[in-house]
Amino acid sequence: MCGIVGYVGKKEAVPILLQGLESLEYRGYDSSGLAYFDEAQKKIDCFKGAGPVSCLKSQLAGIHHSGCIGIAHTRWATHGAPTQENAHPHLDNKGYFAIVHNGIIENYKLLKQDLEKRGYQFKSQTDTETAVHLWHAKNEHADAIRESFRQAILHMEGQFAFVGMGLDEPDRLFVFRRSNPLLIGLGRGENFVASDATAFLPYTNRVIYLGDDELAEVFKDHVRIYNLKSGRLIHKKSVHIDWSQEQAQKGNAPHFMFKEIHEQPEVLKKTLKQRIKNTQIIWNELRPKDLDKLKQIERILAVSCGTAYHACLASKYMFDACTGIPVSVDVSSEFRYSEQQLTRKDMVLLVSQSGETADTLAALNEAKRQGVFTLAIVNVRGSSLAREADAVIYTHAGPEIGVASTKAYTAQLMVLALLAIYLGIIRNKISKKDASAFLAQARKLPKYCLQIIQKKSAAVKSYAESLKDKPNFIYLGRGINFPTALEGALKFKEITYTHAHGYAAGEMKHGPIALIDDQLVVICIAPQSKTYEKMMNNIEEISARKGIVFSIGTEDDQRLIAKSRFFVGIPRILEIFSPILTVIPLQLLAYYVAVAKGNEVDKPRNLAKSVTVE
Ligand code: M6R
């Protein structure tokens, strides 16, 4: 989705803006642009075009840029095709103001008609251009640019974030946020604005998170924040984010996805270290009143999208095994329109890597509207979900840049498993002895995860090369590894562009069996568990129809090895933790097939890292 970068300081703005845009490329976009204040000519210069940031860079090559303030944008087209005219920034007809924008201005057509009647000429099909002309129109009657910016925003409906600059006050950026990510990075003698902290991590870790309907003036050495409605100054504290620049860079890895798969043992180790003290499970972020709520809830409704939804599905099996609390799981886009009647004893659990997924935020709003306790499990600190839910638990996976989620997923599974055990303990469903047995097994996960990555990658890579041209893949699992089948198939289709379908293995005879022939690859997730024999039956049926069996099973399971064309073994682990290990070979398989096909692994076609529109 769209990305925003702004800079004001002492250095040349253009290289900093370009670097910021490059670090936001992973979010997915189709055009890019920037504008800066040209000190020499005292005007706003703007460069933009369809295509990647590298094209923008070539446009700017050889041009001397003398400005120390600027704004930049990567656009993911919503209103109007990805063309140069529609790319941001947009300027008013006189070139006094420039603006970049994320989100949607819902009443832009009416505003546009009115502005056209007043003589404003539109050059693009975007809703954004309305904002800049409106800003200009409001400025005719305002005594300060900030006030005309505020007035313009008060006339716009929708969810959006803006960063703008005005020719008459070239020492500051004008910033606004509503339901779209935007944060301010505080440097020394320089400040930054971005939709994502990775854009300014090379310069600072100190940030101010803007809240909804907050407007800011960002100068090089200070920041003023105002409430939109009242126009009054408000005070906000800055916070330190523990993400490092290295974490947000590829380093020597061939792809971010590769790096992030390999970071999983460390992420699991860090999660366990933070969450387990001696034999206690700890939730630092939760206040006593949140912990009290957790004791009282009688039902959990887990809501999320994509990979996070698969983590929620797996969590149902974890909560069932440990707590006895009834759990229902929904994708956010269904939950938000489902008209479910919630009660005060319910808890809506929202899981998200980015914390900015539009449907999950809408689900949160619905839960809040019904007065239900909401708990978010989120990776990005200060994200909308983290700020708006009643309580938040962070996954601490570090920045995830690859569009295909890997380490965020295993971190979510780890936190959800610990939450299930914790709820089991506080509700006397799990004895002390069982709890320590659970935690002893959990502590083995980082080592086991590392073993799989180190010892199995070569085999999975060679399997991937021999399977890369197969047209269809079915992923089958049972119980807690049914969600693993869904996740394996999602990973595979999003980066290999090959049809892959996840199914509950017990459903095979109810339809998918018709697809089996000697070209169909069937990935069977069959670790030794209570559903093992049932999986073996499925495998017999697939083999009888000449399907290609690729199984993930317990290390050295000779029976399964004998029945599989391809086999990847994983260490034996308690069932509630098994999805954390079984998914690793599936991530590797998707990765190596995508590489073998020459696909853009980190930025698969048509996809964006965080889906901030419905
Ligand atoms: O940021 P979120 O966890 O809310 O994102 C949800 C999905 O958009 C995300 O998991 C998506 O399915 C990934 N591309 C999967 O790899």
mmCIF file of C-alpha atoms in Angstrom, residues 71-348:
data_model
loop_
_atom_site.group_PDB
_atom_site.id
_atom_site.type_symbol
_atom_site.label_atom_id
_atom_site.label_comp_id
_atom_site.label_asym_id
_atom_site.label_seq_id
_atom_site.Cartn_x
_atom_site.Cartn_y
_atom_site.Cartn_z
ATOM 1 C CA ILE A 71 7.975 14.999 0.998
ATOM 2 C CA ALA A 72 7.867 11.717 -0.905
ATOM 3 C CA HIS A 73 5.440 8.934 -1.680
ATOM 4 C CA THR A 74 5.009 5.465 -3.084
ATOM 5 C CA ARG A 75 1.502 5.086 -4.505
ATOM 6 C CA TRP A 76 -0.655 1.987 -4.717
ATOM 7 C CA ALA A 77 -3.361 3.046 -7.136
ATOM 8 C CA THR A 78 -6.945 3.370 -5.889
ATOM 9 C CA HIS A 79 -8.387 6.431 -7.694
ATOM 10 C CA GLY A 80 -6.968 6.516 -11.212
ATOM 11 C CA ALA A 81 -4.386 4.362 -12.989
ATOM 12 C CA PRO A 82 -0.720 4.253 -11.958
ATOM 13 C CA THR A 83 0.429 7.097 -14.213
ATOM 14 C CA GLN A 84 2.724 10.078 -13.793
ATOM 15 C CA GLU A 85 -0.247 12.488 -13.419
ATOM 16 C CA ASN A 86 -1.775 10.389 -10.665
ATOM 17 C CA ALA A 87 1.468 9.815 -8.769
ATOM 18 C CA HIS A 88 2.016 11.935 -5.642
ATOM 19 C CA PRO A 89 2.968 14.613 -4.622
ATOM 20 C CA HIS A 90 0.158 16.795 -5.946
ATOM 21 C CA LEU A 91 0.525 20.558 -6.178
ATOM 22 C CA ASP A 92 -2.129 23.270 -6.344
ATOM 23 C CA ASN A 93 -2.402 25.266 -9.584
ATOM 24 C CA LYS A 94 -0.067 28.000 -8.345
ATOM 25 C CA GLY A 95 2.550 25.677 -6.893
ATOM 26 C CA TYR A 96 2.178 27.039 -3.343
ATOM 27 C CA PHE A 97 1.369 23.730 -1.681
ATOM 28 C CA ALA A 98 2.417 20.124 -2.183
ATOM 29 C CA ILE A 99 0.821 17.127 -0.572
ATOM 30 C CA VAL A 100 1.215 13.360 -0.281
ATOM 31 C CA HIS A 101 -1.635 11.238 0.962
ATOM 32 C CA ASN A 102 -2.532 7.722 2.106
ATOM 33 C CA GLY A 103 -6.118 6.535 2.454
ATOM 34 C CA ILE A 104 -9.335 7.651 0.824
ATOM 35 C CA ILE A 105 -11.199 10.993 0.802
ATOM 36 C CA GLU A 106 -14.768 9.751 0.626
ATOM 37 C CA ASN A 107 -16.464 13.037 -0.294
ATOM 38 C CA TYR A 108 -13.852 14.061 -2.866
ATOM 39 C CA LYS A 109 -16.282 14.151 -5.809
ATOM 40 C CA LEU A 110 -18.481 16.803 -4.193
ATOM 41 C CA LEU A 111 -15.449 18.811 -3.101
ATOM 42 C CA LYS A 112 -13.973 18.536 -6.581
ATOM 43 C CA GLN A 113 -17.156 19.799 -8.278
ATOM 44 C CA ASP A 114 -17.166 22.795 -5.988
ATOM 45 C CA LEU A 115 -13.475 23.538 -6.529
ATOM 46 C CA GLU A 116 -13.863 23.211 -10.307
ATOM 47 C CA LYS A 117 -16.668 25.756 -10.203
ATOM 48 C CA ARG A 118 -14.255 28.070 -8.423
ATOM 49 C CA GLY A 119 -11.744 27.722 -11.240
ATOM 50 C CA TYR A 120 -9.376 25.052 -9.905
ATOM 51 C CA GLN A 121 -8.021 22.853 -12.659
ATOM 52 C CA PHE A 122 -7.490 19.188 -11.947
ATOM 53 C CA LYS A 123 -4.702 17.319 -13.680
ATOM 54 C CA SER A 124 -5.230 13.867 -12.186
ATOM 55 C CA GLN A 125 -7.993 11.390 -11.409
ATOM 56 C CA THR A 126 -6.978 11.130 -7.764
ATOM 57 C CA ASP A 127 -8.918 12.101 -4.663
ATOM 58 C CA THR A 128 -5.628 13.522 -3.330
ATOM 59 C CA GLU A 129 -5.585 16.444 -5.728
ATOM 60 C CA THR A 130 -8.821 17.656 -4.149
ATOM 61 C CA ALA A 131 -6.997 17.999 -0.838
ATOM 62 C CA VAL A 132 -4.283 20.261 -2.190
ATOM 63 C CA HIS A 133 -6.683 22.557 -4.051
ATOM 64 C CA LEU A 134 -8.917 22.717 -1.005
ATOM 65 C CA TRP A 135 -5.901 23.655 1.124
ATOM 66 C CA HIS A 136 -5.134 26.444 -1.316
ATOM 67 C CA ALA A 137 -8.765 27.624 -1.318
ATOM 68 C CA LYS A 138 -8.923 27.679 2.492
ATOM 69 C CA ASN A 139 -5.672 29.618 2.642
ATOM 70 C CA GLU A 140 -7.271 32.663 1.020
ATOM 71 C CA HIS A 141 -9.070 33.382 4.294
ATOM 72 C CA ALA A 142 -6.668 31.988 6.888
ATOM 73 C CA ASP A 143 -3.866 33.867 8.579
ATOM 74 C CA ALA A 144 -1.601 30.818 8.924
ATOM 75 C CA ILE A 145 -0.937 27.843 6.684
ATOM 76 C CA ARG A 146 -1.527 25.497 9.585
ATOM 77 C CA GLU A 147 -5.023 26.881 9.976
ATOM 78 C CA SER A 148 -5.869 26.486 6.287
ATOM 79 C CA PHE A 149 -4.506 22.908 6.445
ATOM 80 C CA ARG A 150 -6.771 22.254 9.449
ATOM 81 C CA GLN A 151 -9.792 23.837 7.754
ATOM 82 C CA ALA A 152 -9.251 21.769 4.614
ATOM 83 C CA ILE A 153 -9.088 18.564 6.646
ATOM 84 C CA LEU A 154 -12.242 19.460 8.573
ATOM 85 C CA HIS A 155 -14.078 19.491 5.228
ATOM 86 C CA MET A 156 -12.858 16.078 4.152
ATOM 87 C CA GLU A 157 -14.540 12.791 5.107
ATOM 88 C CA GLY A 158 -12.798 9.433 5.276
ATOM 89 C CA GLN A 159 -9.666 7.847 6.670
ATOM 90 C CA PHE A 160 -6.408 9.408 5.606
ATOM 91 C CA ALA A 161 -2.917 10.588 6.427
ATOM 92 C CA PHE A 162 -1.326 13.659 4.840
ATOM 93 C CA VAL A 163 2.062 15.290 4.775
ATOM 94 C CA GLY A 164 2.286 18.645 3.068
ATOM 95 C CA MET A 165 4.505 21.669 2.656
ATOM 96 C CA GLY A 166 3.754 25.315 1.825
ATOM 97 C CA LEU A 167 5.927 27.753 -0.109
ATOM 98 C CA ASP A 168 5.435 30.614 2.340
ATOM 99 C CA GLU A 169 6.565 28.594 5.373
ATOM 100 C CA PRO A 170 9.343 26.377 4.008
ATOM 101 C CA ASP A 171 10.686 25.514 7.458
ATOM 102 C CA ARG A 172 8.046 22.959 8.410
ATOM 103 C CA LEU A 173 5.997 19.969 7.325
ATOM 104 C CA PHE A 174 2.242 19.845 7.900
ATOM 105 C CA VAL A 175 1.126 16.431 9.017
ATOM 106 C CA PHE A 176 -2.221 14.811 9.734
ATOM 107 C CA ARG A 177 -3.319 11.303 10.621
ATOM 108 C CA ARG A 178 -6.654 9.454 10.825
ATOM 109 C CA SER A 179 -6.804 5.625 10.758
ATOM 110 C CA ASN A 180 -3.718 5.447 8.532
ATOM 111 C CA PRO A 181 -0.240 4.891 9.908
ATOM 112 C CA LEU A 182 1.969 7.958 10.333
ATOM 113 C CA LEU A 183 4.697 8.645 12.848
ATOM 114 C CA ILE A 184 7.277 11.314 13.490
ATOM 115 C CA GLY A 185 10.946 10.400 13.889
ATOM 116 C CA LEU A 186 12.958 12.748 16.095
ATOM 117 C CA GLY A 187 16.570 13.302 15.095
ATOM 118 C CA ARG A 188 19.169 15.894 16.173
ATOM 119 C CA GLY A 189 18.541 19.050 14.224
ATOM 120 C CA GLU A 190 16.405 17.046 11.811
ATOM 121 C CA ASN A 191 13.026 15.383 11.959
ATOM 122 C CA PHE A 192 11.247 12.808 9.862
ATOM 123 C CA VAL A 193 7.721 11.727 9.071
ATOM 124 C CA ALA A 194 6.856 8.316 7.689
ATOM 125 C CA SER A 195 4.113 5.773 7.389
ATOM 126 C CA ASP A 196 6.555 3.183 8.715
ATOM 127 C CA ALA A 197 9.546 3.550 11.057
ATOM 128 C CA THR A 198 11.808 1.575 8.696
ATOM 129 C CA ALA A 199 11.995 4.721 6.521
ATOM 130 C CA PHE A 200 13.965 6.624 9.157
ATOM 131 C CA LEU A 201 15.622 3.848 11.213
ATOM 132 C CA PRO A 202 19.100 4.752 9.844
ATOM 133 C CA TYR A 203 18.724 8.152 11.568
ATOM 134 C CA THR A 204 16.684 7.699 14.722
ATOM 135 C CA ASN A 205 14.806 5.287 16.994
ATOM 136 C CA ARG A 206 12.936 8.011 18.877
ATOM 137 C CA VAL A 207 9.384 8.447 17.652
ATOM 138 C CA ILE A 208 6.135 10.206 18.366
ATOM 139 C CA TYR A 209 3.055 8.246 17.387
ATOM 140 C CA LEU A 210 0.353 10.565 16.142
ATOM 141 C CA GLY A 211 -3.122 9.643 17.292
ATOM 142 C CA ASP A 212 -6.277 9.836 15.207
ATOM 143 C CA ASP A 213 -7.307 13.366 14.310
ATOM 144 C CA GLU A 214 -4.009 14.842 15.396
ATOM 145 C CA LEU A 215 -2.273 17.405 13.289
ATOM 146 C CA ALA A 216 1.384 18.388 13.559
ATOM 147 C CA GLU A 217 3.825 20.993 12.410
ATOM 148 C CA VAL A 218 7.225 19.380 12.148
ATOM 149 C CA PHE A 219 10.244 21.714 12.189
ATOM 150 C CA LYS A 220 13.870 20.635 12.080
ATOM 151 C CA ASP A 221 14.335 21.130 15.830
ATOM 152 C CA HIS A 222 10.871 20.837 17.331
ATOM 153 C CA VAL A 223 7.392 19.497 16.749
ATOM 154 C CA ARG A 224 4.010 21.018 17.580
ATOM 155 C CA ILE A 225 0.956 18.785 17.794
ATOM 156 C CA TYR A 226 -2.646 19.976 17.745
ATOM 157 C CA ASN A 227 -6.077 18.496 18.130
ATOM 158 C CA LEU A 228 -7.915 18.722 14.808
ATOM 159 C CA LYS A 229 -11.282 19.815 16.118
ATOM 160 C CA SER A 230 -10.271 22.333 18.778
ATOM 161 C CA GLY A 231 -7.045 23.453 17.120
ATOM 162 C CA ARG A 232 -5.450 23.398 20.606
ATOM 163 C CA LEU A 233 -1.856 22.360 21.257
ATOM 164 C CA ILE A 234 -1.434 18.957 22.854
ATOM 165 C CA HIS A 235 1.571 17.348 24.503
ATOM 166 C CA LYS A 236 2.795 13.935 23.388
ATOM 167 C CA LYS A 237 5.703 11.913 24.722
ATOM 168 C CA SER A 238 8.256 10.341 22.429
ATOM 169 C CA VAL A 239 9.083 6.648 22.769
ATOM 170 C CA HIS A 240 12.091 4.552 21.858
ATOM 171 C CA ILE A 241 11.559 1.689 19.416
ATOM 172 C CA ASP A 242 13.815 -1.337 19.765
ATOM 173 C CA TRP A 243 14.118 -2.102 16.047
ATOM 174 C CA SER A 244 17.592 -1.738 14.577
ATOM 175 C CA GLN A 245 18.648 -0.594 11.156
ATOM 176 C CA GLU A 246 20.284 -3.990 10.505
ATOM 177 C CA GLN A 247 17.015 -5.771 11.221
ATOM 178 C CA ALA A 248 15.361 -3.735 8.489
ATOM 179 C CA GLN A 249 18.141 -4.443 5.985
ATOM 180 C CA LYS A 250 18.791 -7.500 3.869
ATOM 181 C CA GLY A 251 22.518 -7.634 4.630
ATOM 182 C CA ASN A 252 24.107 -10.540 2.752
ATOM 183 C CA ALA A 253 20.892 -12.521 2.496
ATOM 184 C CA PRO A 254 19.550 -13.076 -1.027
ATOM 185 C CA HIS A 255 16.059 -12.020 0.014
ATOM 186 C CA PHE A 256 14.297 -10.607 3.077
ATOM 187 C CA MET A 257 12.141 -13.727 3.172
ATOM 188 C CA PHE A 258 15.251 -15.917 3.374
ATOM 189 C CA LYS A 259 16.643 -13.723 6.161
ATOM 190 C CA GLU A 260 13.366 -13.749 8.043
ATOM 191 C CA ILE A 261 12.959 -17.543 7.807
ATOM 192 C CA HIS A 262 16.469 -17.849 9.267
ATOM 193 C CA GLU A 263 15.715 -15.373 12.061
ATOM 194 C CA GLN A 264 12.972 -17.596 13.476
ATOM 195 C CA PRO A 265 15.091 -19.492 16.018
ATOM 196 C CA GLU A 266 16.235 -16.157 17.507
ATOM 197 C CA VAL A 267 12.710 -14.720 17.461
ATOM 198 C CA LEU A 268 11.426 -17.781 19.347
ATOM 199 C CA LYS A 269 14.303 -17.552 21.816
ATOM 200 C CA LYS A 270 13.619 -13.865 22.452
ATOM 201 C CA THR A 271 9.887 -14.483 22.859
ATOM 202 C CA LEU A 272 10.467 -17.241 25.395
ATOM 203 C CA LYS A 273 13.045 -15.188 27.290
ATOM 204 C CA GLN A 274 10.679 -12.265 27.550
ATOM 205 C CA ARG A 275 7.608 -14.279 28.437
ATOM 206 C CA ILE A 276 8.923 -16.924 30.819
ATOM 207 C CA LYS A 277 10.572 -15.965 34.107
ATOM 208 C CA ASN A 278 11.529 -19.053 36.122
ATOM 209 C CA THR A 279 8.332 -21.049 35.758
ATOM 210 C CA GLN A 280 5.956 -18.106 35.352
ATOM 211 C CA ILE A 281 4.458 -16.756 32.143
ATOM 212 C CA ILE A 282 4.737 -12.956 32.146
ATOM 213 C CA TRP A 283 2.793 -10.321 30.207
ATOM 214 C CA ASN A 284 4.629 -7.057 30.897
ATOM 215 C CA GLU A 285 2.328 -4.989 28.714
ATOM 216 C CA LEU A 286 -0.871 -6.052 30.455
ATOM 217 C CA ARG A 287 -2.204 -4.011 33.380
ATOM 218 C CA PRO A 288 -3.767 -5.670 36.457
ATOM 219 C CA LYS A 289 -7.235 -4.835 35.133
ATOM 220 C CA ASP A 290 -6.434 -6.611 31.830
ATOM 221 C CA LEU A 291 -5.251 -9.684 33.733
ATOM 222 C CA ASP A 292 -8.485 -9.602 35.734
ATOM 223 C CA LYS A 293 -10.451 -9.511 32.489
ATOM 224 C CA LEU A 294 -8.552 -12.567 31.266
ATOM 225 C CA LYS A 295 -9.711 -14.430 34.379
ATOM 226 C CA GLN A 296 -13.335 -13.580 33.725
ATOM 227 C CA ILE A 297 -13.836 -14.113 29.999
ATOM 228 C CA GLU A 298 -16.187 -16.877 28.961
ATOM 229 C CA ARG A 299 -15.651 -16.857 25.191
ATOM 230 C CA ILE A 300 -12.869 -15.850 22.816
ATOM 231 C CA LEU A 301 -13.561 -14.550 19.316
ATOM 232 C CA ALA A 302 -10.297 -14.547 17.388
ATOM 233 C CA VAL A 303 -10.268 -12.248 14.363
ATOM 234 C CA SER A 304 -7.568 -11.525 11.753
ATOM 235 C CA CYS A 305 -6.542 -11.798 8.085
ATOM 236 C CA GLY A 306 -4.237 -13.974 5.979
ATOM 237 C CA THR A 307 -1.402 -15.603 7.838
ATOM 238 C CA ALA A 308 -2.502 -14.098 11.153
ATOM 239 C CA TYR A 309 -5.876 -15.808 10.591
ATOM 240 C CA HIS A 310 -4.068 -19.140 10.314
ATOM 241 C CA ALA A 311 -2.331 -18.403 13.624
ATOM 242 C CA CYS A 312 -5.775 -17.737 15.127
ATOM 243 C CA LEU A 313 -7.122 -21.022 13.727
ATOM 244 C CA ALA A 314 -4.213 -22.878 15.323
ATOM 245 C CA SER A 315 -4.844 -21.024 18.578
ATOM 246 C CA LYS A 316 -8.329 -22.522 18.778
ATOM 247 C CA TYR A 317 -6.742 -25.961 19.196
ATOM 248 C CA MET A 318 -4.358 -24.504 21.801
ATOM 249 C CA PHE A 319 -7.154 -22.867 23.806
ATOM 250 C CA ASP A 320 -9.253 -26.034 23.499
ATOM 251 C CA ALA A 321 -6.413 -28.164 24.833
ATOM 252 C CA CYS A 322 -5.450 -25.860 27.692
ATOM 253 C CA THR A 323 -8.422 -23.793 28.808
ATOM 254 C CA GLY A 324 -11.824 -25.172 27.913
ATOM 255 C CA ILE A 325 -12.848 -21.638 26.882
ATOM 256 C CA PRO A 326 -15.032 -21.756 23.749
ATOM 257 C CA VAL A 327 -13.266 -20.109 20.829
ATOM 258 C CA SER A 328 -14.579 -19.011 17.454
ATOM 259 C CA VAL A 329 -12.320 -17.818 14.663
ATOM 260 C CA ASP A 330 -13.258 -15.458 11.849
ATOM 261 C CA VAL A 331 -11.497 -13.579 9.102
ATOM 262 C CA SER A 332 -11.838 -9.881 9.879
ATOM 263 C CA SER A 333 -13.651 -9.104 6.620
ATOM 264 C CA GLU A 334 -16.430 -11.533 7.616
ATOM 265 C CA PHE A 335 -16.529 -10.637 11.296
ATOM 266 C CA ARG A 336 -16.981 -6.929 10.642
ATOM 267 C CA TYR A 337 -20.224 -7.497 8.732
ATOM 268 C CA SER A 338 -21.473 -10.572 10.574
ATOM 269 C CA GLU A 339 -23.860 -8.883 13.031
ATOM 270 C CA GLN A 340 -22.722 -11.258 15.788
ATOM 271 C CA GLN A 341 -24.154 -10.372 19.168
ATOM 272 C CA LEU A 342 -21.279 -10.089 21.606
ATOM 273 C CA THR A 343 -21.540 -10.098 25.382
ATOM 274 C CA ARG A 344 -19.569 -8.477 28.216
ATOM 275 C CA LYS A 345 -18.007 -11.856 29.002
ATOM 276 C CA ASP A 346 -16.506 -12.163 25.522
ATOM 277 C CA MET A 347 -13.020 -11.216 24.515
ATOM 278 C CA VAL A 348 -12.245 -10.271 20.926
#
